[in-house]
Amino acid sequence: MSKETLTIIDNRTGREYEFPLIDGNLRTADLRQIKIAPDDFGVMGYDPAFMNTASCRSQITLIDGDRGILRYRGYPIEELAEKCSFLEVAWLLLNGELPSDTQLSEWVDEITHHTMLHETTRKFLEGFRYDAHPMSMLMSTVAALSTVYKDARNIFDPQGRHRNIVRLIAKMPTMAAYAYRHSRGFPYVYPDNDLTYAENFMNMLWRMVEPKYVANPTLARAIDVLFILHADHEQNCSTNVMRSVGSSHADPFAAVAGAIGALSGPLHGGANEQVLKMLDEIGPKANVPAYIRKVKNGECKLMGFGHRVYKNYDPRARIIKQTADEVFEVTGRNPKLETALELERIALEDDYFVTRKLYPNVDFYSGLIYQAVGFQPEMFTVLFAIPRTVGWLAQWQEMLLDPETKIARPRQVYTGYPLRDVGSMEEPEAETVMA
Ligand code: ACO
């Protein structure tokens, strides 16, 4: 009869160990029982970059990278992107179920009434240099919010936690828009409570002298859909940072600021900005084969391609391609689209990319839409951080309420010097001292 266990034989001692498998997985802490002597530390799992290590049990997001599947709380991303609003999906991620009509209208009302920034925070933003990167401004400003909301430290008070989750989701577009207006030298635009989440963001970014901002509905819906697609992605680099910082019981503003820092890197959220730079560098479609050769020679990476988990087409990239068509009907076709399509076509046929299972990821086309809508490339990663805040907070809350959670603290394999003492350092050669 089959048993849910794993048997390991230690060939150093000949001893046999039987460990339980939980949901088909080994608890690596069990390996510590494998020792050659009673005072031996025991065997650890060595897994740099967590290639094969689950750090938690989670009920929020499912990715099946081989089949190109992404689901939030069991719902396929395709259906959510088609039928829901971003704030509906935010509620789903945080609470586990889609909201009823009453819950949704209360939730929207709550978020809408927390969009204002404290005036000290607005002044804080003014202190940044005119050419500061908006991601750096956003990260620092989110960290600064913990100076305003001291109750944020009461992370185990459910109402207080909810209040600060609402504040973060509501104020993220305001801080992002202010960072943008600051870099352009434009006056800040206060939130408008008559508008939806995406429309209000557009209002704070782009309203000039008109008394009321009227958003183009296709563009506002495109931003909402992109927000849905970026809302969560299970244990990615920035979410791992969120959980890690949060595991020390730091307040959520500190943890989100850390997660924003992780997201800003070009191998993670920063890739969308890099895709546009790459398309600029390549220029017309005719230059694509030469660029692909450079990638294959290891001179550069094809930004927006490849994913740690997806080894099949990223389902978000497929939805984004559809959204791009709708946006380009309003704005006109982004001239870089031709180059991007040619890159995708050649890469998907080329052995280098096929054997490594490198497909376009969410960032490959999102930048083209953002640019067509009117965003500068420096804002692209900020546009990722706004919706991902929801995922970070859902994962943070799940972690806090999980009885198995402990402070995140990995082990290491020490490869430095064995014990030595300062007195035994060799005298330097006389000639070396003279030199
Ligand atoms: N262009 C060219 N070659 C690539 C690319 C790429 N974009 N991505 C991976 N490869 C190659 C690697 O060189 C490696 O080749 P090798 O086996 O000959 O050494 C092989 O494919 C495997 O790649 P790894 O780096 O081991 O894959 P990993 O899972 O560690 O990295 C990552 C995933 C970081 C996303 C990587 O594919 C990459 O750098 N892509 C470009 C940046 C990007 O688009 N990031 C956004 C990711 S999505 C997100 O965060 C929202």
Tab-separated table of C-alpha atoms and ligand atoms in Angstrom:
chain	number	residue	atom	x	y	z
A	1	MET	CA	0.000	0.000	0.000
A	2	SER	CA	1.336	3.467	-0.846
A	3	LYS	CA	2.176	5.784	2.040
A	4	GLU	CA	2.397	9.606	2.097
A	5	THR	CA	6.011	9.454	3.243
A	6	LEU	CA	9.508	9.787	1.857
A	7	THR	CA	12.339	7.436	2.834
A	8	ILE	CA	15.913	8.707	2.726
A	9	ILE	CA	19.022	6.587	3.264
A	10	ASP	CA	22.102	8.416	4.557
A	11	ASN	CA	24.968	6.691	2.757
A	12	ARG	CA	27.466	8.109	5.286
A	13	THR	CA	25.929	6.098	8.116
A	14	GLY	CA	23.646	3.620	6.375
A	15	ARG	CA	20.723	4.898	8.483
A	16	GLU	CA	17.249	5.110	6.978
A	17	TYR	CA	14.786	7.924	7.731
A	18	GLU	CA	11.094	8.102	6.913
A	19	PHE	CA	9.509	11.556	6.716
A	20	PRO	CA	5.833	12.501	6.259
A	21	LEU	CA	4.831	14.296	3.053
A	22	ILE	CA	2.365	17.129	3.636
A	23	ASP	CA	0.351	17.914	0.506
A	24	GLY	CA	3.058	15.937	-1.292
A	25	ASN	CA	5.896	18.056	0.132
A	26	LEU	CA	8.736	17.467	2.554
A	27	ARG	CA	9.212	19.780	5.524
A	28	THR	CA	12.877	20.597	5.085
A	29	ALA	CA	13.181	21.086	8.878
A	30	ASP	CA	12.757	17.279	9.144
A	31	LEU	CA	16.097	16.855	7.373
A	32	ARG	CA	17.786	18.117	10.547
A	33	GLN	CA	17.189	14.653	12.019
A	34	ILE	CA	19.778	13.295	9.556
A	35	LYS	CA	23.049	13.468	11.469
A	36	ILE	CA	26.347	11.634	11.587
A	37	ALA	CA	26.881	12.414	15.287
A	38	PRO	CA	24.512	13.581	18.070
A	39	ASP	CA	26.078	17.074	18.137
A	40	ASP	CA	25.988	17.410	14.327
A	41	PHE	CA	23.720	20.258	13.100
A	42	GLY	CA	21.946	17.966	10.663
A	43	VAL	CA	21.199	18.289	6.951
A	44	MET	CA	19.655	21.498	5.569
A	45	GLY	CA	18.022	22.240	2.227
A	46	TYR	CA	20.316	24.458	0.119
A	47	ASP	CA	18.211	26.456	-2.324
A	48	PRO	CA	19.520	29.886	-3.346
A	49	ALA	CA	16.755	31.982	-4.982
A	50	PHE	CA	14.107	29.583	-3.593
A	51	MET	CA	13.962	27.654	-6.861
A	52	ASN	CA	12.235	24.734	-5.142
A	53	THR	CA	11.261	25.987	-1.698
A	54	ALA	CA	7.721	26.866	-0.605
A	55	SER	CA	7.890	29.522	2.115
A	56	CYS	CA	4.221	29.407	3.099
A	57	ARG	CA	0.826	27.823	2.543
A	58	SER	CA	-1.492	30.258	0.786
A	59	GLN	CA	-5.125	30.352	-0.389
A	60	ILE	CA	-4.874	33.541	-2.440
A	61	THR	CA	-3.385	32.981	-5.905
A	62	LEU	CA	-2.720	29.895	-7.977
A	63	ILE	CA	-0.226	29.832	-10.841
A	64	ASP	CA	0.293	26.749	-12.969
A	65	GLY	CA	3.308	27.874	-14.935
A	66	ASP	CA	3.406	24.885	-17.278
A	67	ARG	CA	-0.200	25.331	-18.348
A	68	GLY	CA	-0.228	29.150	-18.346
A	69	ILE	CA	-2.911	29.356	-15.628
A	70	LEU	CA	-3.437	32.226	-13.176
A	71	ARG	CA	-6.353	32.300	-10.711
A	72	TYR	CA	-7.228	34.623	-7.824
A	73	ARG	CA	-9.124	32.764	-5.069
A	74	GLY	CA	-10.085	30.129	-7.645
A	75	TYR	CA	-11.365	32.524	-10.339
A	76	PRO	CA	-9.535	32.531	-13.714
A	77	ILE	CA	-7.782	35.832	-14.422
A	78	GLU	CA	-9.447	36.004	-17.844
A	79	GLU	CA	-12.946	36.080	-16.281
A	80	LEU	CA	-12.002	38.584	-13.611
A	81	ALA	CA	-10.452	40.904	-16.225
A	82	GLU	CA	-13.590	40.701	-18.340
A	83	LYS	CA	-16.326	40.934	-15.705
A	84	CYS	CA	-14.993	42.764	-12.639
A	85	SER	CA	-13.666	46.137	-11.568
A	86	PHE	CA	-10.272	46.470	-9.910
A	87	LEU	CA	-11.799	47.332	-6.514
A	88	GLU	CA	-14.035	44.239	-6.729
A	89	VAL	CA	-10.943	42.123	-7.342
A	90	ALA	CA	-9.149	43.897	-4.486
A	91	TRP	CA	-11.978	42.899	-2.131
A	92	LEU	CA	-11.805	39.333	-3.452
A	93	LEU	CA	-8.062	39.057	-2.859
A	94	LEU	CA	-8.323	40.481	0.653
A	95	ASN	CA	-11.479	38.672	1.784
A	96	GLY	CA	-11.564	35.446	-0.207
A	97	GLU	CA	-14.985	36.015	-1.878
A	98	LEU	CA	-16.364	38.453	-4.438
A	99	PRO	CA	-18.276	41.250	-2.655
A	100	SER	CA	-22.095	41.503	-2.613
A	101	ASP	CA	-23.533	44.714	-4.113
A	102	THR	CA	-23.789	46.290	-0.643
A	103	GLN	CA	-20.274	45.227	0.325
A	104	LEU	CA	-18.919	46.590	-2.942
A	105	SER	CA	-20.592	49.973	-2.649
A	106	GLU	CA	-19.408	50.337	0.981
A	107	TRP	CA	-15.884	49.270	-0.035
A	108	VAL	CA	-15.759	51.731	-2.959
A	109	ASP	CA	-17.067	54.479	-0.678
A	110	GLU	CA	-14.436	53.676	1.947
A	111	ILE	CA	-11.548	53.696	-0.545
A	112	THR	CA	-12.870	56.896	-2.184
A	113	HIS	CA	-12.911	58.687	1.181
A	114	HIS	CA	-9.316	57.840	2.053
A	115	THR	CA	-7.597	59.099	-1.105
A	116	MET	CA	-6.407	62.425	0.358
A	117	LEU	CA	-2.848	62.766	1.571
A	118	HIS	CA	-2.029	64.488	4.837
A	119	GLU	CA	-0.627	67.920	3.992
A	120	THR	CA	2.686	67.058	5.695
A	121	THR	CA	3.040	64.147	3.261
A	122	ARG	CA	2.348	66.427	0.298
A	123	LYS	CA	5.047	68.808	1.576
A	124	PHE	CA	7.376	65.850	2.131
A	125	LEU	CA	7.041	65.010	-1.586
A	126	GLU	CA	7.994	68.573	-2.473
A	127	GLY	CA	11.415	67.986	-0.925
A	128	PHE	CA	12.512	65.589	-3.663
A	129	ARG	CA	14.793	66.770	-6.467
A	130	TYR	CA	12.964	67.622	-9.688
A	131	ASP	CA	14.568	64.643	-11.492
A	132	ALA	CA	13.990	61.967	-8.796
A	133	HIS	CA	12.688	58.657	-10.170
A	134	PRO	CA	8.942	58.340	-9.396
A	135	MET	CA	9.482	54.800	-7.995
A	136	SER	CA	12.033	56.142	-5.505
A	137	MET	CA	9.643	58.952	-4.525
A	138	LEU	CA	6.793	56.470	-4.099
A	139	MET	CA	8.872	54.097	-1.974
A	140	SER	CA	10.080	56.872	0.334
A	141	THR	CA	6.651	58.479	0.635
A	142	VAL	CA	4.965	55.185	1.544
A	143	ALA	CA	7.614	54.662	4.244
A	144	ALA	CA	6.961	58.220	5.452
A	145	LEU	CA	3.246	57.434	5.913
A	146	SER	CA	4.111	55.420	9.009
A	147	THR	CA	5.062	58.759	10.633
A	148	VAL	CA	1.481	59.936	10.044
A	149	TYR	CA	-0.452	56.787	11.037
A	150	LYS	CA	1.048	55.588	14.289
A	151	ASP	CA	-1.858	53.147	14.807
A	152	ALA	CA	-0.348	51.162	11.931
A	153	ARG	CA	1.842	49.395	14.466
A	154	ASN	CA	-1.198	47.688	16.007
A	155	ILE	CA	-1.107	45.007	13.368
A	156	PHE	CA	-3.091	42.472	15.406
A	157	ASP	CA	-6.095	44.786	15.865
A	158	PRO	CA	-8.446	43.727	13.011
A	159	GLN	CA	-10.111	47.150	12.679
A	160	GLY	CA	-6.820	49.046	12.771
A	161	ARG	CA	-5.348	46.649	10.217
A	162	HIS	CA	-8.353	47.167	7.933
A	163	ARG	CA	-8.060	50.966	8.287
A	164	ASN	CA	-4.429	50.936	7.184
A	165	ILE	CA	-5.098	48.506	4.330
A	166	VAL	CA	-7.770	50.955	3.085
A	167	ARG	CA	-5.392	53.898	3.497
A	168	LEU	CA	-2.660	52.216	1.474
A	169	ILE	CA	-4.925	51.133	-1.405
A	170	ALA	CA	-6.674	54.536	-1.475
A	171	LYS	CA	-3.570	56.733	-1.261
A	172	MET	CA	-1.323	54.812	-3.636
A	173	PRO	CA	-2.709	56.508	-6.817
A	174	THR	CA	-2.541	59.906	-5.073
A	175	MET	CA	1.131	59.461	-4.142
A	176	ALA	CA	1.925	58.096	-7.616
A	177	ALA	CA	0.196	61.033	-9.327
A	178	TYR	CA	1.886	63.557	-7.028
A	179	ALA	CA	5.286	62.001	-7.750
A	180	TYR	CA	4.552	62.439	-11.469
A	181	ARG	CA	3.312	66.055	-11.105
A	182	HIS	CA	6.364	66.856	-8.981
A	183	SER	CA	8.730	65.571	-11.665
A	184	ARG	CA	6.928	67.709	-14.272
A	185	GLY	CA	6.740	70.777	-12.036
A	186	PHE	CA	2.922	70.841	-12.250
A	187	PRO	CA	0.691	71.808	-9.298
A	188	TYR	CA	-0.883	68.862	-7.448
A	189	VAL	CA	-4.495	67.969	-8.221
A	190	TYR	CA	-6.591	66.850	-5.259
A	191	PRO	CA	-8.711	63.672	-5.549
A	192	ASP	CA	-12.227	63.932	-6.981
A	193	ASN	CA	-14.711	61.724	-5.118
A	194	ASP	CA	-17.166	61.612	-8.049
A	195	LEU	CA	-14.756	59.528	-10.127
A	196	THR	CA	-13.887	55.826	-10.153
A	197	TYR	CA	-10.517	54.576	-8.880
A	198	ALA	CA	-8.892	54.640	-12.346
A	199	GLU	CA	-10.627	57.866	-13.461
A	200	ASN	CA	-9.576	59.656	-10.302
A	201	PHE	CA	-5.980	58.545	-10.872
A	202	MET	CA	-6.150	59.976	-14.404
A	203	ASN	CA	-7.663	63.184	-12.979
A	204	MET	CA	-4.811	63.617	-10.478
A	205	LEU	CA	-2.243	62.932	-13.205
A	206	TRP	CA	-3.545	64.971	-16.102
A	207	ARG	CA	-6.137	67.591	-15.110
A	208	MET	CA	-4.893	71.027	-16.027
A	209	VAL	CA	-7.204	74.079	-15.993
A	210	GLU	CA	-10.515	72.386	-16.803
A	211	PRO	CA	-12.970	72.565	-13.860
A	212	LYS	CA	-13.851	68.845	-14.057
A	213	TYR	CA	-11.783	66.003	-15.495
A	214	VAL	CA	-13.618	63.714	-17.910
A	215	ALA	CA	-11.771	60.448	-18.535
A	216	ASN	CA	-11.996	58.550	-21.804
A	217	PRO	CA	-13.963	55.408	-20.765
A	218	THR	CA	-11.888	53.024	-22.948
A	219	LEU	CA	-8.631	54.279	-21.461
A	220	ALA	CA	-10.006	54.248	-17.899
A	221	ARG	CA	-11.212	50.641	-18.374
A	222	ALA	CA	-7.807	49.670	-19.852
A	223	ILE	CA	-6.065	51.008	-16.722
A	224	ASP	CA	-8.577	49.132	-14.529
A	225	VAL	CA	-7.940	45.866	-16.446
A	226	LEU	CA	-4.164	46.325	-16.204
A	227	PHE	CA	-4.592	46.898	-12.461
A	228	ILE	CA	-6.555	43.606	-12.192
A	229	LEU	CA	-3.828	41.713	-14.075
A	230	HIS	CA	-1.104	43.070	-11.796
A	231	ALA	CA	-2.960	42.754	-8.480
A	232	ASP	CA	-1.275	39.577	-7.217
A	233	HIS	CA	1.137	36.913	-8.363
A	234	GLU	CA	1.713	34.658	-5.341
A	235	GLN	CA	5.266	34.448	-3.933
A	236	ASN	CA	7.176	36.685	-6.367
A	237	CYS	CA	10.243	38.683	-5.342
A	238	SER	CA	8.419	41.738	-3.907
A	239	THR	CA	5.717	39.678	-2.173
A	240	ASN	CA	8.430	37.633	-0.553
A	241	VAL	CA	9.916	40.913	0.726
A	242	MET	CA	6.481	42.023	1.984
A	243	ARG	CA	6.037	38.793	3.935
A	244	SER	CA	9.636	38.833	5.137
A	245	VAL	CA	9.532	42.414	6.475
A	246	GLY	CA	6.021	41.823	7.835
A	247	SER	CA	7.177	38.673	9.658
A	248	SER	CA	9.163	40.892	12.039
A	249	HIS	CA	5.811	42.610	12.881
A	250	ALA	CA	6.906	45.885	11.265
A	251	ASP	CA	3.994	48.138	10.287
A	252	PRO	CA	2.439	47.696	6.804
A	253	PHE	CA	3.851	51.000	5.505
A	254	ALA	CA	7.398	49.793	6.220
A	255	ALA	CA	6.662	46.424	4.606
A	256	VAL	CA	5.042	47.951	1.477
A	257	ALA	CA	7.970	50.380	1.108
A	258	GLY	CA	10.335	47.367	1.146
A	259	ALA	CA	8.199	45.558	-1.419
A	260	ILE	CA	8.221	48.637	-3.691
A	261	GLY	CA	12.021	48.612	-3.527
A	262	ALA	CA	12.078	44.985	-4.684
A	263	LEU	CA	9.570	45.681	-7.450
A	264	SER	CA	11.673	48.552	-8.811
A	265	GLY	CA	14.452	46.224	-10.030
A	266	PRO	CA	14.762	45.602	-13.805
A	267	LEU	CA	14.454	41.830	-13.335
A	268	HIS	CA	11.052	42.319	-11.667
A	269	GLY	CA	8.583	45.202	-12.114
A	270	GLY	CA	11.223	47.480	-13.603
A	271	ALA	CA	11.236	45.294	-16.733
A	272	ASN	CA	8.325	47.200	-18.340
A	273	GLU	CA	10.420	50.391	-18.430
A	274	GLN	CA	13.351	48.421	-19.847
A	275	VAL	CA	11.180	46.930	-22.633
A	276	LEU	CA	10.470	50.413	-23.982
A	277	LYS	CA	14.161	51.352	-23.779
A	278	MET	CA	14.984	48.138	-25.641
A	279	LEU	CA	12.396	48.857	-28.367
A	280	ASP	CA	13.843	52.370	-28.754
A	281	GLU	CA	17.335	50.895	-29.030
A	282	ILE	CA	16.254	48.370	-31.674
A	283	GLY	CA	14.405	50.967	-33.764
A	284	PRO	CA	12.597	49.706	-36.897
A	285	LYS	CA	11.365	46.133	-37.370
A	286	ALA	CA	14.191	45.396	-39.836
A	287	ASN	CA	16.740	45.567	-36.989
A	288	VAL	CA	15.075	42.784	-34.992
A	289	PRO	CA	17.124	39.803	-36.342
A	290	ALA	CA	20.397	41.571	-35.452
A	291	TYR	CA	19.109	42.240	-31.930
A	292	ILE	CA	18.033	38.616	-31.485
A	293	ARG	CA	21.589	37.593	-32.455
A	294	LYS	CA	22.961	39.867	-29.713
A	295	VAL	CA	20.613	38.266	-27.166
A	296	LYS	CA	21.689	34.767	-28.241
A	297	ASN	CA	25.359	35.765	-27.965
A	298	GLY	CA	24.672	36.678	-24.338
A	299	GLU	CA	25.323	40.406	-24.923
A	300	CYS	CA	21.915	41.390	-23.507
A	301	LYS	CA	18.554	39.968	-22.417
A	302	LEU	CA	15.301	40.202	-24.277
A	303	MET	CA	13.445	42.286	-21.695
A	304	GLY	CA	9.816	41.286	-21.121
A	305	PHE	CA	10.652	37.675	-21.969
A	306	GLY	CA	11.040	34.776	-19.569
A	307	HIS	CA	9.586	34.080	-16.170
A	308	ARG	CA	10.627	32.066	-13.136
A	309	VAL	CA	7.259	30.320	-12.967
A	310	TYR	CA	5.629	30.569	-16.414
A	311	LYS	CA	7.221	28.148	-18.819
A	312	ASN	CA	4.312	28.687	-21.195
A	313	TYR	CA	2.615	31.861	-22.483
A	314	ASP	CA	1.903	34.261	-19.565
A	315	PRO	CA	-1.946	34.460	-19.540
A	316	ARG	CA	-1.716	38.130	-18.556
A	317	ALA	CA	0.278	38.898	-21.732
A	318	ARG	CA	-2.561	37.423	-23.806
A	319	ILE	CA	-5.188	39.671	-22.150
A	320	ILE	CA	-2.903	42.687	-22.465
A	321	LYS	CA	-2.617	42.139	-26.214
A	322	GLN	CA	-6.423	42.399	-26.505
A	323	THR	CA	-6.496	45.516	-24.308
A	324	ALA	CA	-3.762	47.031	-26.498
A	325	ASP	CA	-6.013	46.760	-29.576
A	326	GLU	CA	-8.846	48.603	-27.776
A	327	VAL	CA	-6.492	51.346	-26.568
A	328	PHE	CA	-4.844	51.809	-29.973
A	329	GLU	CA	-8.301	52.355	-31.532
A	330	VAL	CA	-8.545	55.476	-29.365
A	331	THR	CA	-4.938	56.651	-29.346
A	332	GLY	CA	-3.631	55.377	-32.660
A	333	ARG	CA	-1.165	52.511	-32.980
A	334	ASN	CA	2.056	52.806	-30.987
A	335	PRO	CA	4.779	52.748	-33.683
A	336	LYS	CA	6.871	50.420	-31.495
A	337	LEU	CA	4.185	47.734	-31.739
A	338	GLU	CA	5.512	46.563	-35.134
A	339	THR	CA	8.964	45.966	-33.636
A	340	ALA	CA	7.477	44.216	-30.566
A	341	LEU	CA	5.332	41.883	-32.704
A	342	GLU	CA	8.314	41.021	-34.884
A	343	LEU	CA	10.453	40.306	-31.803
A	344	GLU	CA	7.768	37.988	-30.450
A	345	ARG	CA	7.314	36.252	-33.822
A	346	ILE	CA	11.022	35.562	-34.314
A	347	ALA	CA	11.670	34.629	-30.682
A	348	LEU	CA	8.792	32.143	-30.572
A	349	GLU	CA	10.244	30.328	-33.594
A	350	ASP	CA	13.868	30.406	-32.493
A	351	ASP	CA	15.461	27.372	-30.864
A	352	TYR	CA	17.230	29.456	-28.200
A	353	PHE	CA	13.911	30.738	-26.821
A	354	VAL	CA	11.907	27.568	-27.487
A	355	THR	CA	14.292	25.244	-25.638
A	356	ARG	CA	14.514	27.631	-22.674
A	357	LYS	CA	10.729	28.075	-22.660
A	358	LEU	CA	11.020	31.859	-22.900
A	359	TYR	CA	7.680	33.515	-23.701
A	360	PRO	CA	6.508	37.152	-23.442
A	361	ASN	CA	5.606	38.029	-19.867
A	362	VAL	CA	3.137	40.641	-18.561
A	363	ASP	CA	5.672	43.422	-19.084
A	364	PHE	CA	6.283	42.874	-22.779
A	365	TYR	CA	3.145	44.679	-23.986
A	366	SER	CA	2.029	46.677	-20.914
A	367	GLY	CA	4.547	49.457	-21.587
A	368	LEU	CA	3.227	49.975	-25.124
A	369	ILE	CA	-0.265	50.535	-23.731
A	370	TYR	CA	0.965	52.801	-20.966
A	371	GLN	CA	2.909	54.890	-23.456
A	372	ALA	CA	-0.081	55.164	-25.796
A	373	VAL	CA	-2.280	56.265	-22.866
A	374	GLY	CA	0.231	59.051	-22.135
A	375	PHE	CA	2.590	57.750	-19.426
A	376	GLN	CA	6.348	58.367	-19.457
A	377	PRO	CA	8.432	55.137	-19.128
A	378	GLU	CA	9.608	56.158	-15.604
A	379	MET	CA	5.978	55.817	-14.480
A	380	PHE	CA	5.502	52.248	-15.753
A	381	THR	CA	6.746	50.472	-12.633
A	382	VAL	CA	4.742	52.857	-10.458
A	383	LEU	CA	1.670	51.675	-12.402
A	384	PHE	CA	2.590	48.148	-11.362
A	385	ALA	CA	3.078	49.091	-7.695
A	386	ILE	CA	-0.416	50.632	-7.328
A	387	PRO	CA	-2.411	47.416	-7.915
A	388	ARG	CA	0.243	45.068	-6.510
A	389	THR	CA	-0.225	46.852	-3.160
A	390	VAL	CA	-3.500	44.902	-2.889
A	391	GLY	CA	-1.714	41.571	-3.371
A	392	TRP	CA	1.045	42.525	-0.948
A	393	LEU	CA	-1.536	43.444	1.716
A	394	ALA	CA	-3.615	40.285	1.165
A	395	GLN	CA	-0.482	38.144	1.494
A	396	TRP	CA	0.702	40.134	4.532
A	397	GLN	CA	-2.635	39.690	6.291
A	398	GLU	CA	-2.708	35.969	5.497
A	399	MET	CA	0.807	35.625	6.905
A	400	LEU	CA	-0.050	37.496	10.131
A	401	LEU	CA	-3.078	35.280	10.772
A	402	ASP	CA	-1.266	32.020	9.948
A	403	PRO	CA	-0.398	30.203	13.216
A	404	GLU	CA	2.664	28.697	11.489
A	405	THR	CA	4.233	32.114	10.812
A	406	LYS	CA	7.529	32.897	12.493
A	407	ILE	CA	10.044	35.620	11.733
A	408	ALA	CA	11.571	34.851	8.309
A	409	ARG	CA	15.152	33.887	8.905
A	410	PRO	CA	16.934	31.654	6.388
A	411	ARG	CA	20.011	29.593	7.208
A	412	GLN	CA	23.301	29.821	5.303
A	413	VAL	CA	26.117	27.534	4.283
A	414	TYR	CA	29.203	29.221	5.701
A	415	THR	CA	32.115	29.077	3.246
A	416	GLY	CA	34.516	31.536	4.905
A	417	TYR	CA	37.698	30.978	6.925
A	418	PRO	CA	37.813	28.366	9.675
A	419	LEU	CA	38.724	29.687	13.153
A	420	ARG	CA	41.895	31.812	13.127
A	421	ASP	CA	43.202	34.452	15.472
A	422	VAL	CA	44.398	37.983	14.818
A	423	GLY	CA	47.872	37.299	16.293
A	424	SER	CA	48.572	34.561	13.767
A	425	MET	CA	48.251	36.909	10.746
A	426	GLU	CA	51.402	36.630	8.667
A	427	GLU	CA	53.738	39.631	8.624
A	428	PRO	CA	53.603	41.322	5.220
A	429	GLU	CA	56.759	41.044	3.116
A	430	ALA	CA	59.139	44.014	3.572
A	431	GLU	CA	59.016	44.864	-0.159
A	432	THR	CA	55.217	44.906	-0.079
A	433	VAL	CA	55.276	47.358	2.849
A	434	MET	CA	57.702	49.617	0.972
A	435	ALA	CA	55.448	49.549	-2.090
B	1	ACO	N1	16.491	36.920	-22.668
B	1	ACO	C1	17.443	36.020	-23.021
B	1	ACO	N2	17.737	34.910	-22.331
B	1	ACO	C2	17.021	34.682	-21.215
B	1	ACO	C3	16.011	35.560	-20.777
B	1	ACO	C4	15.749	36.695	-21.549
B	1	ACO	N3	14.789	37.561	-21.205
B	1	ACO	N4	15.475	35.071	-19.630
B	1	ACO	C5	16.130	33.938	-19.373
B	1	ACO	N5	17.064	33.702	-20.322
B	1	ACO	C6	17.941	32.526	-20.413
B	1	ACO	C7	19.041	32.595	-19.366
B	1	ACO	O1	20.193	33.252	-19.857
B	1	ACO	C8	19.269	31.118	-19.129
B	1	ACO	O2	19.998	30.603	-20.195
B	1	ACO	P1	21.160	29.474	-19.943
B	1	ACO	O3	20.408	28.264	-19.473
B	1	ACO	O4	21.801	29.316	-21.270
B	1	ACO	O5	22.058	30.028	-18.907
B	1	ACO	C9	17.873	30.508	-19.212
B	1	ACO	O6	17.154	31.390	-20.094
B	1	ACO	C10	17.152	30.401	-17.889
B	1	ACO	O7	17.070	31.701	-17.312
B	1	ACO	P2	17.218	32.020	-15.764
B	1	ACO	O8	17.876	33.361	-15.617
B	1	ACO	O9	17.843	30.858	-15.057
B	1	ACO	O10	15.709	32.088	-15.337
B	1	ACO	P3	15.156	32.708	-13.984
B	1	ACO	O11	13.931	31.968	-13.666
B	1	ACO	O12	16.215	32.768	-12.935
B	1	ACO	O13	14.843	34.234	-14.382
B	1	ACO	C11	13.726	36.160	-15.162
B	1	ACO	C12	13.586	34.707	-14.687
B	1	ACO	C13	14.509	36.983	-14.113
B	1	ACO	C14	12.341	36.768	-15.304
B	1	ACO	C15	14.480	36.171	-16.523
B	1	ACO	O14	13.750	35.428	-17.482
B	1	ACO	C16	14.738	37.582	-17.036
B	1	ACO	O15	15.730	38.208	-16.619
B	1	ACO	N6	13.854	38.123	-17.943
B	1	ACO	C17	14.011	39.480	-18.431
B	1	ACO	C18	13.504	40.469	-17.390
B	1	ACO	C19	11.993	40.458	-17.279
B	1	ACO	O16	11.276	40.518	-18.281
B	1	ACO	N7	11.517	40.448	-16.022
B	1	ACO	C20	10.080	40.498	-15.736
B	1	ACO	C21	9.627	39.210	-15.107
B	1	ACO	S1	7.904	39.263	-14.869
B	1	ACO	C22	7.690	40.221	-13.526
B	1	ACO	O17	8.460	40.322	-12.623
B	1	ACO	C23	6.520	40.990	-13.524
